Each structure stands twice: as structure tokens, then as C-alpha cells.
mmCIF file of C-alpha atoms in Angstrom:
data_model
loop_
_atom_site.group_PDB
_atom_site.id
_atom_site.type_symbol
_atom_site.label_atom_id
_atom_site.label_comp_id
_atom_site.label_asym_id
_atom_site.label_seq_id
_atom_site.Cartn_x
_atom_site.Cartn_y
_atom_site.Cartn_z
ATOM 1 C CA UNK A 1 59.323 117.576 25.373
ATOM 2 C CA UNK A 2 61.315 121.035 25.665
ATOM 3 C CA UNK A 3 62.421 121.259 28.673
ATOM 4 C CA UNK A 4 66.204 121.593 29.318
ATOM 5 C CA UNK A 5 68.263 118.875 31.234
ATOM 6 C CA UNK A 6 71.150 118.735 33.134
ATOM 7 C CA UNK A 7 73.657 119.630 31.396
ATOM 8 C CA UNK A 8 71.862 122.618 29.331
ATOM 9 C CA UNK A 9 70.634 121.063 26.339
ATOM 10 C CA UNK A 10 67.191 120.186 25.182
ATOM 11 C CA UNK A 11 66.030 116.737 26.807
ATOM 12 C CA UNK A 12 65.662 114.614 23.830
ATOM 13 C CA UNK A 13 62.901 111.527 24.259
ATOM 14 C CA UNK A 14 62.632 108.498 21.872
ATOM 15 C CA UNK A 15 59.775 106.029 21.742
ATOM 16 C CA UNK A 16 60.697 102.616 20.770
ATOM 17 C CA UNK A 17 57.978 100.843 19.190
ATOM 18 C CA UNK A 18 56.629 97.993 16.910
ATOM 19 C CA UNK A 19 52.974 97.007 16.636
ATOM 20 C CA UNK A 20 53.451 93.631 16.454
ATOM 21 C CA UNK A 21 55.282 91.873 19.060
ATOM 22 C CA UNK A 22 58.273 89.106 19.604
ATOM 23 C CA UNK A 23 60.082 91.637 16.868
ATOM 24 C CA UNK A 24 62.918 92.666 19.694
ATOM 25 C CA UNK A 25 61.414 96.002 20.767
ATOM 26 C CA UNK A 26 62.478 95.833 24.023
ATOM 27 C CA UNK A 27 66.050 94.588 23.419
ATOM 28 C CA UNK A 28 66.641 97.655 20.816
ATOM 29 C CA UNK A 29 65.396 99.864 23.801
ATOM 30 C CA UNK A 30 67.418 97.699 26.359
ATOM 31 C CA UNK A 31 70.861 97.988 23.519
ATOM 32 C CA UNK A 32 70.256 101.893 23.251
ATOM 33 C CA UNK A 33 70.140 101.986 26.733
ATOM 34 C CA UNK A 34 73.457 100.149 26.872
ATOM 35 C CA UNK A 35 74.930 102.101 24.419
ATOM 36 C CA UNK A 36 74.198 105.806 26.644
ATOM 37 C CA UNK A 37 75.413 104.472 29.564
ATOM 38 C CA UNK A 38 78.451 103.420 28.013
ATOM 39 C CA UNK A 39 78.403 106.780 26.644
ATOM 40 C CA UNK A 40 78.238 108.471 29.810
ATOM 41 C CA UNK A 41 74.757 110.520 28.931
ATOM 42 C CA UNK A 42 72.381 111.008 31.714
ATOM 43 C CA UNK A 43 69.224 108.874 30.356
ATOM 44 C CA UNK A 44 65.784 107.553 31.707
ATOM 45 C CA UNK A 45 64.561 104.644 30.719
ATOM 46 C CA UNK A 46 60.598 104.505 30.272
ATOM 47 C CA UNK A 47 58.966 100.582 30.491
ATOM 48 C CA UNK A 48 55.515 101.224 29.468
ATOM 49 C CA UNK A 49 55.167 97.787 28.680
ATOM 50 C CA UNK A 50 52.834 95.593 30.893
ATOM 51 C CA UNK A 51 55.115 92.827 30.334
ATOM 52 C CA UNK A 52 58.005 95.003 32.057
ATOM 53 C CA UNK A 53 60.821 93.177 30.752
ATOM 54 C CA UNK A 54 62.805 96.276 30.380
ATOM 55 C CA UNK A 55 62.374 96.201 34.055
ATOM 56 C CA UNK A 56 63.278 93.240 34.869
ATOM 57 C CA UNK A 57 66.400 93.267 32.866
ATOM 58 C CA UNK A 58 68.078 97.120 34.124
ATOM 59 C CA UNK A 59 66.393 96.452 37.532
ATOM 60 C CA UNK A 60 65.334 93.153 39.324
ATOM 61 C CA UNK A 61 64.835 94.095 42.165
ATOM 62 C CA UNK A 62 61.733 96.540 41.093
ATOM 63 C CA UNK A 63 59.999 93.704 39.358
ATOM 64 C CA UNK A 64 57.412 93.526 41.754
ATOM 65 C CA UNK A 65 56.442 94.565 45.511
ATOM 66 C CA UNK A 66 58.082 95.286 48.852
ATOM 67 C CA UNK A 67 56.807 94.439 51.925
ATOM 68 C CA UNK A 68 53.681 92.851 50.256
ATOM 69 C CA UNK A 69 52.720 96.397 48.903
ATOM 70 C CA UNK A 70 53.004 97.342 45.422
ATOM 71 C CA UNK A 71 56.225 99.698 44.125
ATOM 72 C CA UNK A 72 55.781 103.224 42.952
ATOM 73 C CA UNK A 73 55.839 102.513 39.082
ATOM 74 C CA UNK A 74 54.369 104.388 36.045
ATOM 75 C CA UNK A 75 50.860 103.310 36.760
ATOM 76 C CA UNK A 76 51.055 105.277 39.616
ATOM 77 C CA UNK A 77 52.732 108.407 37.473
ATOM 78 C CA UNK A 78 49.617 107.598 35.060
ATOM 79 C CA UNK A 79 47.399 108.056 37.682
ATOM 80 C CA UNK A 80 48.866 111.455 39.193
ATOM 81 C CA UNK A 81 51.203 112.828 36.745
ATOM 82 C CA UNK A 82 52.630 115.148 39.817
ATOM 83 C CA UNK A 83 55.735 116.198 40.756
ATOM 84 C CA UNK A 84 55.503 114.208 43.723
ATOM 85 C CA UNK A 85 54.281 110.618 42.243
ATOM 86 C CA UNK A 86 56.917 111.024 39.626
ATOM 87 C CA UNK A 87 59.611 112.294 41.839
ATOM 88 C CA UNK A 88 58.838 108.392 44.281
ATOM 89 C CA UNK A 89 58.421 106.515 40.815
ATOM 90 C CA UNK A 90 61.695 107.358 39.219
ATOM 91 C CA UNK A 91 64.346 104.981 41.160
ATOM 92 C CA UNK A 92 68.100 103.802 40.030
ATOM 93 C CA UNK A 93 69.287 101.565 37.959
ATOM 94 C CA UNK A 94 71.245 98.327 38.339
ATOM 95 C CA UNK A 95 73.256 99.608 35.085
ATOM 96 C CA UNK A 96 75.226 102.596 37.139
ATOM 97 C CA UNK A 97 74.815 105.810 37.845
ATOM 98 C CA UNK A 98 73.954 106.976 34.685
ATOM 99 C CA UNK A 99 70.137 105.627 33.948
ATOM 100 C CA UNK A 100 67.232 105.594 35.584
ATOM 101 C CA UNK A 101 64.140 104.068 35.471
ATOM 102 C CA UNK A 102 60.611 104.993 35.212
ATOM 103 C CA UNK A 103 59.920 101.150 36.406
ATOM 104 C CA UNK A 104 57.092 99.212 34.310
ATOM 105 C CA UNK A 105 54.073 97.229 36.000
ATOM 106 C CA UNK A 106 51.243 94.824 35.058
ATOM 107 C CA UNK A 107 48.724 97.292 36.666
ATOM 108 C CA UNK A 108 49.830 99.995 33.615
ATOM 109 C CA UNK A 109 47.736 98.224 31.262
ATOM 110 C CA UNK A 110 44.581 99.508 32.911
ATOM 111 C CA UNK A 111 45.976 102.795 31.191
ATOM 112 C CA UNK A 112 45.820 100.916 27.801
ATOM 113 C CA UNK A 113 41.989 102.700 26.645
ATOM 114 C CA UNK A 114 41.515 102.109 22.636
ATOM 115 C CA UNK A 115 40.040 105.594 22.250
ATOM 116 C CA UNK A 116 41.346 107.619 25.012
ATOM 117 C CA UNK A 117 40.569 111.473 25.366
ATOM 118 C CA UNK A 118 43.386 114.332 25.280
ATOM 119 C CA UNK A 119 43.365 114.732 28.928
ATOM 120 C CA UNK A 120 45.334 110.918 29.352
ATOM 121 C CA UNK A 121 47.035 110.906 26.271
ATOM 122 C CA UNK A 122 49.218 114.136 27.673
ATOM 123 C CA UNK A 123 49.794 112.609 30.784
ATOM 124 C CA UNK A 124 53.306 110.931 30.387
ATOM 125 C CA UNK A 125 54.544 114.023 28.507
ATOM 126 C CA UNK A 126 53.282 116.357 31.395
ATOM 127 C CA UNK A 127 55.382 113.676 33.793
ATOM 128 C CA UNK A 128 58.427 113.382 32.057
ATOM 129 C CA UNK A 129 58.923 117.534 32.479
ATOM 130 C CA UNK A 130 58.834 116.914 36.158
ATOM 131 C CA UNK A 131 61.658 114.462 36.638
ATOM 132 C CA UNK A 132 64.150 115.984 38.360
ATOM 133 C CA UNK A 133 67.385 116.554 37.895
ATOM 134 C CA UNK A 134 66.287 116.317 33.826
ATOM 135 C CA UNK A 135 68.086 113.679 32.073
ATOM 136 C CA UNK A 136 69.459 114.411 28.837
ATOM 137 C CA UNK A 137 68.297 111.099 27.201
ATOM 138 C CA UNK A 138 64.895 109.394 27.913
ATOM 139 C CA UNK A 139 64.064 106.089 26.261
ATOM 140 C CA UNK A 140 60.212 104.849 25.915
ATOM 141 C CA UNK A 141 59.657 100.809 25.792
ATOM 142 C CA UNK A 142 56.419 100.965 24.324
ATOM 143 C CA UNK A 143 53.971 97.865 24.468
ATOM 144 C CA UNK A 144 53.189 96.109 21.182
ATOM 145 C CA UNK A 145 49.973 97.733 20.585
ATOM 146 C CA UNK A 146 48.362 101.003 19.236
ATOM 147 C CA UNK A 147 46.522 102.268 22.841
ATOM 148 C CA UNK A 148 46.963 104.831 24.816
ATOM 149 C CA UNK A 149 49.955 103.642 26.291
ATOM 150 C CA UNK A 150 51.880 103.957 22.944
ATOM 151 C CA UNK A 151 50.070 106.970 21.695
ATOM 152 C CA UNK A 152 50.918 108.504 24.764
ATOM 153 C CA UNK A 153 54.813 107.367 24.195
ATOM 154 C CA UNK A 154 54.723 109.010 20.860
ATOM 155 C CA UNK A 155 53.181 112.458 21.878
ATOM 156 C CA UNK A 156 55.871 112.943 24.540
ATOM 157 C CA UNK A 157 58.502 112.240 22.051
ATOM 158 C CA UNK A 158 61.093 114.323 19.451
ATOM 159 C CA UNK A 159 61.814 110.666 17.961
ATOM 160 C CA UNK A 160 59.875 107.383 17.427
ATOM 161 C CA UNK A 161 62.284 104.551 16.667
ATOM 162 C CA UNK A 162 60.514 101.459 14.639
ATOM 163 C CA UNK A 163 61.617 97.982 15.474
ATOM 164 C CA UNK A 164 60.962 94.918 12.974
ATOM 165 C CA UNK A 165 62.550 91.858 11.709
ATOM 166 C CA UNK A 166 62.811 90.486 8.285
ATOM 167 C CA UNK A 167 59.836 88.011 8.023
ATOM 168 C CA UNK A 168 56.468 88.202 6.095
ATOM 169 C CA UNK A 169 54.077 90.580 7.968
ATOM 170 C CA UNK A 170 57.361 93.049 8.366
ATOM 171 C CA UNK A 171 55.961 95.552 5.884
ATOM 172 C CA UNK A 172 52.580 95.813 7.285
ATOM 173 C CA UNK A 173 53.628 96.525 10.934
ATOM 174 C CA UNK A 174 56.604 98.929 9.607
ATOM 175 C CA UNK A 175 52.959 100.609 7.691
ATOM 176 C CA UNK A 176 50.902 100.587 10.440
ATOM 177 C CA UNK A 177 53.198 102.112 12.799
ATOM 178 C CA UNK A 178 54.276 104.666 10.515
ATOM 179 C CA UNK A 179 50.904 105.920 10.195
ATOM 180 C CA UNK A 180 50.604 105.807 13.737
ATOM 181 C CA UNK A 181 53.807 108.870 14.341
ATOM 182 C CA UNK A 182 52.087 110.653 11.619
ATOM 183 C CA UNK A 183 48.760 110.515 13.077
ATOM 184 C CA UNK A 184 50.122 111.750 16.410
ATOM 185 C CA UNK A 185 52.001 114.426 14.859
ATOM 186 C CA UNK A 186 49.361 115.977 12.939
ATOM 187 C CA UNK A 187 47.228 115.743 15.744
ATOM 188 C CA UNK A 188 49.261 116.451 19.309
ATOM 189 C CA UNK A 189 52.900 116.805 18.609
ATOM 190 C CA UNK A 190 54.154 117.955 15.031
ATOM 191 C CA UNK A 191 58.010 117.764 16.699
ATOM 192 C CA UNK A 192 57.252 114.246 16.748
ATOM 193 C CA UNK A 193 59.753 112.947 13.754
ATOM 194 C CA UNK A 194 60.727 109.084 12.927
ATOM 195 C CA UNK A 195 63.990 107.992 13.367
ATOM 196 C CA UNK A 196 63.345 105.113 10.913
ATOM 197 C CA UNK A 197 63.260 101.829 11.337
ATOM 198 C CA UNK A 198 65.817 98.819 13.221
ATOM 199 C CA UNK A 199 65.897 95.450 11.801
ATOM 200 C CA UNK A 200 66.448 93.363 14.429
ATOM 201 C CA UNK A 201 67.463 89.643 14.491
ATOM 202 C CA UNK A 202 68.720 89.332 10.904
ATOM 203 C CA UNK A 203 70.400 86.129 9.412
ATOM 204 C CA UNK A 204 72.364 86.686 6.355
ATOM 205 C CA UNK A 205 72.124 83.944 3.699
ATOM 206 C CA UNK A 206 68.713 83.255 5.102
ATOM 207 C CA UNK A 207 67.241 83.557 1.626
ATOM 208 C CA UNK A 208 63.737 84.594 3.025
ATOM 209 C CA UNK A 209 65.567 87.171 5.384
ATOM 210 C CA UNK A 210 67.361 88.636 2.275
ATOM 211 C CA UNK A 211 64.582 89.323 0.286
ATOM 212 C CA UNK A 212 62.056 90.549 3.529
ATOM 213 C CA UNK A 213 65.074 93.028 4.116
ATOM 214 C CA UNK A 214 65.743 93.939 0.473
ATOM 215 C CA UNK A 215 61.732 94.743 0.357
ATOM 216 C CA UNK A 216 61.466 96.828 3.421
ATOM 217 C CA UNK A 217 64.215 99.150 1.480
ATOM 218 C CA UNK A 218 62.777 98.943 -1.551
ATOM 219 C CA UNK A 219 59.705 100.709 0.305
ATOM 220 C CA UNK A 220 60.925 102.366 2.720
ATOM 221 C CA UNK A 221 64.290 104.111 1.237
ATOM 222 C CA UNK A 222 66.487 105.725 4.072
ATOM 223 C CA UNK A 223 64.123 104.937 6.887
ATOM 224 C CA UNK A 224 65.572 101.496 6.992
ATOM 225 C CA UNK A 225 68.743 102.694 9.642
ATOM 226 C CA UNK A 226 72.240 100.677 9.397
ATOM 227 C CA UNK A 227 73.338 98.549 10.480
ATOM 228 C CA UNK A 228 71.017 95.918 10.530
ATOM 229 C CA UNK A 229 71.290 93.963 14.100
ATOM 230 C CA UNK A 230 72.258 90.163 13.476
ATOM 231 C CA UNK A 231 70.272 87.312 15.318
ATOM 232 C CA UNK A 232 73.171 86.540 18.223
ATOM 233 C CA UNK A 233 72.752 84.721 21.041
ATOM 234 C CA UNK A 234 74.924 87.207 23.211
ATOM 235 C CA UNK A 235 71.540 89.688 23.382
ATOM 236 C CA UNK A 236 69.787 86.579 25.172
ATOM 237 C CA UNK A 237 72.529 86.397 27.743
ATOM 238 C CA UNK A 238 73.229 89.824 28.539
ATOM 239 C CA UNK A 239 69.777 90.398 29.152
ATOM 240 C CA UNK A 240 69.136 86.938 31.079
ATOM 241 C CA UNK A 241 72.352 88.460 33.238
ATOM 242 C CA UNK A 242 70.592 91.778 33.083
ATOM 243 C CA UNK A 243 73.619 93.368 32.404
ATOM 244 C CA UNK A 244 74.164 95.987 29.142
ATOM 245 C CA UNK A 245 74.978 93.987 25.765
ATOM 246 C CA UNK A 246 78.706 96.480 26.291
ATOM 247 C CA UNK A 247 79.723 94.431 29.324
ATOM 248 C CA UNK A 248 79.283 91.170 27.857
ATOM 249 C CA UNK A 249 82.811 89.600 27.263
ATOM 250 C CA UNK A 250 81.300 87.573 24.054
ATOM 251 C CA UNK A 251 82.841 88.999 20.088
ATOM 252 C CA UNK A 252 78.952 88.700 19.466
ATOM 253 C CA UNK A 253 78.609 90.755 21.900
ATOM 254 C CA UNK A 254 81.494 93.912 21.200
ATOM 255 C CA UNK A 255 79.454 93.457 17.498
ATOM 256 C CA UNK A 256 76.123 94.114 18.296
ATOM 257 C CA UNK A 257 76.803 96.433 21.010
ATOM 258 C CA UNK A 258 79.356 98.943 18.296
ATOM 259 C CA UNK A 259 75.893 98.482 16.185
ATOM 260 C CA UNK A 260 74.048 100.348 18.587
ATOM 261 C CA UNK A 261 76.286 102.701 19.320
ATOM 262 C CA UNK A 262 75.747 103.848 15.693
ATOM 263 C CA UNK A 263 72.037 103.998 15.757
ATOM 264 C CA UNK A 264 72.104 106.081 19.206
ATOM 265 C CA UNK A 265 75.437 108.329 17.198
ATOM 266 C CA UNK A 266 72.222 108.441 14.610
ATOM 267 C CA UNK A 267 69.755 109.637 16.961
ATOM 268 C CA UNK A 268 71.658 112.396 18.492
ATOM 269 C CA UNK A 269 72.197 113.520 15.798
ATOM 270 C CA UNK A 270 68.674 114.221 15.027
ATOM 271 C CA UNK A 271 68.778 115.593 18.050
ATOM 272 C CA UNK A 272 71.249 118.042 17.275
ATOM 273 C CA UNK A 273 69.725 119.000 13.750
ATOM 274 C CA UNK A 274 66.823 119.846 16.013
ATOM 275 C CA UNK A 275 68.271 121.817 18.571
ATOM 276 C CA UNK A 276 69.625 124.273 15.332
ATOM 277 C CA UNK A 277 66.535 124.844 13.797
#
């Protein structure tokens, strides 16, 4: 995406994704999303997960329909990527003023084809130059699968962030989704870059933890991102208040939210690095 947002710089969207699920994907997103606001940056917030717990969490009271009809939601901006659809789909935010949300549904998963032609895959990123006013962040919860949901995630993206935890099929997901942002940028979007990877929900002195995250860095080098997010139970209650992880009055809570403010310091960064080339 090139299009310039509010405040005159280039609109910078990240994907969030893991291909195998219960890793924390949408809590990274959720924490990110946390950590902008905070920031004061204009962002949108992308649930492209049937599951629509991102949703849920930044804005109850779109988790499901009104008046017995369904809400405008990104199955609908699937559908019709117009101007129009998009302009009724994107709504506010619980969180403040400063994110918005493309709101998820259970109907997006009809969007979900294994081998879907150019025509769909483009359709988010055709969307998501619509919105208006631009944001100047946008954040993509993917679903936990390689479709065309996620494929279409990672061709309207400058940045794919990959979400794991330290446990034994860690490696092969961090693989598989790898080759997934490199197949999508040789194919439909070679601005498409990895951010690297989060661990998520890490227990030091877990002796099976230590050495799953001490081989993900022996393969991966610096595409393993720090800090590594602890396990704490302060992410479960922020998001069962569905309030951002930096208004939860917990120390667990000022610790894992300064941790994402470093990875989203990280990603503008990239962002920035782009913007001079």
C-alpha cells in the first residue's frame, strides 16, 4: 500500500500472522494495537480472522448483528471492495479516538478459497486505499491458515510480523510462514518485507522453552525480534476487559505493554528506512 495518510506520510500496513494457531497471534496484534494508541498514531485495525476475537476485544458491541440484521464487516468489503462498502464497514473503536476497525465476521471465511485467482487476492489491498481519512498505521489479524484470507493480508502489506511460541513444532510454522511472505513477494508484492518473528508466551527456566527459543535463533539469526513476550496473566485480563494491555493497572501489565512498545518503535522504523529509499 502507497497511498499517503493523514498526516502526509506513507500509510504503513503490517500483517500479523502464524500458521498454526493458539500461538497468541491475535494478542500480539491486539498489544501493537495498544501500543499505537498509546502512541497517539492514527491506526486501523484489520480482523480477518473468522474467529473475530480482535473484534470482540477493541469492540463488543460489533461482535455480531443489530436489529436481527448482520453488521457491515470485512466480508462485506470482500465482497465489494468499493469506496462505499468500505467507507459503512470501517466503524470506531472502544479503545479511543485513535483506532479503528475494519470489524471481523464468521461469514469472512467464505473468502478463505485454497487456490484463489489474482482478481480476490487484490481485493483487501484495493480496500484499504479507500479508507478515508487514511490512517497512518493499519494492523492485519490474520487467521491461522495459508488461504486467501492471509495471502490476501500479506499482498496488501509493507510488513508481515510472525508470531510463535517456544514449543516443538515452533520451527516448522516460523518455516512455513516464511516461505509464505516470500512467495507473495515474488509473486504480487516485492515491498512485502518480514519484520521477523515475536515469541510470545515465554517462561524462563522452563528448560524446554529455553532450548525451543535458543533454536529458533540459532536458525533464524536477527529475525527473532526482542524482547521476547513472557507468559503473564495480565494479557488474559486486559483482553477479557477488552481494554489495551497499557491501561491495565497490573506490573505484568506496564512489562509487557513497554515490550510492545519496542517491537511497534521496531516496526516504524522499517517504516521509515522505507520511506528513504
Amino acid at each position: 500500500m502507497c497511498a499517503i495518510g493523514r498526516y502526509g506520510c506513507p500509510v504503513l500496513v503490517a500483517s500479523v500472522l502464524s500458521l498454526k494457531g493458539g500461538v497468541g497471534k491475535t494478542t500480539v496484534t491486539l498489544g501493537l494495537a495498544s501500543a499505537a494508541v498509546h502512541r497517539g498514531l492514527d491506526t486501523l485495525l484489520v480482523d480477518l480472522d473468522p474467529q473475530i476475537n480482535a473484534t470482540a476485544t477493541v469492540a463488543p458491541e460489533l461482535d455480531g448483528a443489530v436489529d436481527g440484521r448482520p453488521r457491515w464487516s470485512v466480508a462485506e468489503v470482500l465482497d465489494d471492495p468499493s469506496a462505499k462498502v468500505i467507507g459503512k464497514a470501517v466503524q470506531p473503536s472502544a479503545w479511543g479516538e485513535q483506532l479503528r476497525i475494519l470489524p471481523g465476521s464468521e461469514r469472512t471465511e467464505i473468502h478463505n478459497h485454497p487456490d484463489p485467482g489474482s482478481k480476490r487476492l487484490f481485493r483487501l489491498a484495493s480496500a484499504l486505499e479507500k479508507v478515508r481519512p487514511l490512517p497512518e498505521l493499519v494492523l492485519v489479524d490474520c487467521p491461522p491458515s495459508l488461504g486467501q484470507l492471509t495471502r490476501s493480508a500479506l499482498i496488501a502489506a509493507d510488513r508481515a510480523v510472525l508470531v510463535t511460541e517456544p514449543s516443538l513444532f515452533a520451527v516448522t510454522g516460523v518455516q512455513r510462514a516464511l516461505e509464505a511472505v516470500q512467495t507473495e513477494r515474488s509473486a504480487h508484492r516485492p515491498a512485502l518485507q518480514p519484520l521477523g518473528v515475536v515469541i510470545n508466551r515465554f517462561r524462563p527456566r522452563v528448560t524446554e522453552q529455553e532450548y525451543r527459543l535458543a533454536e529458533l535463533r540459532d536458525l533464524f539469526g536477527p529475525l527473532v525480534l526482542s524482547p521476547v513476550l513472557p507468559d503473564r496473566s495480565a494479557v488474559q485480563q486486559a483482553q477479557g476487559a477488552a481494554v489495551p494491555i497499557h491501561r491495565w493497572p497490573t506490573a505484568g501489565a506496564r512489562e509487557i505493554a513497554q515490550s510492545f512498545d519496542v517491537l511497534l518503535d521496531r516496526l516504524l522504523r522499517s517504516a521509515r528506512s522505507r520511506a528513504r529509499k
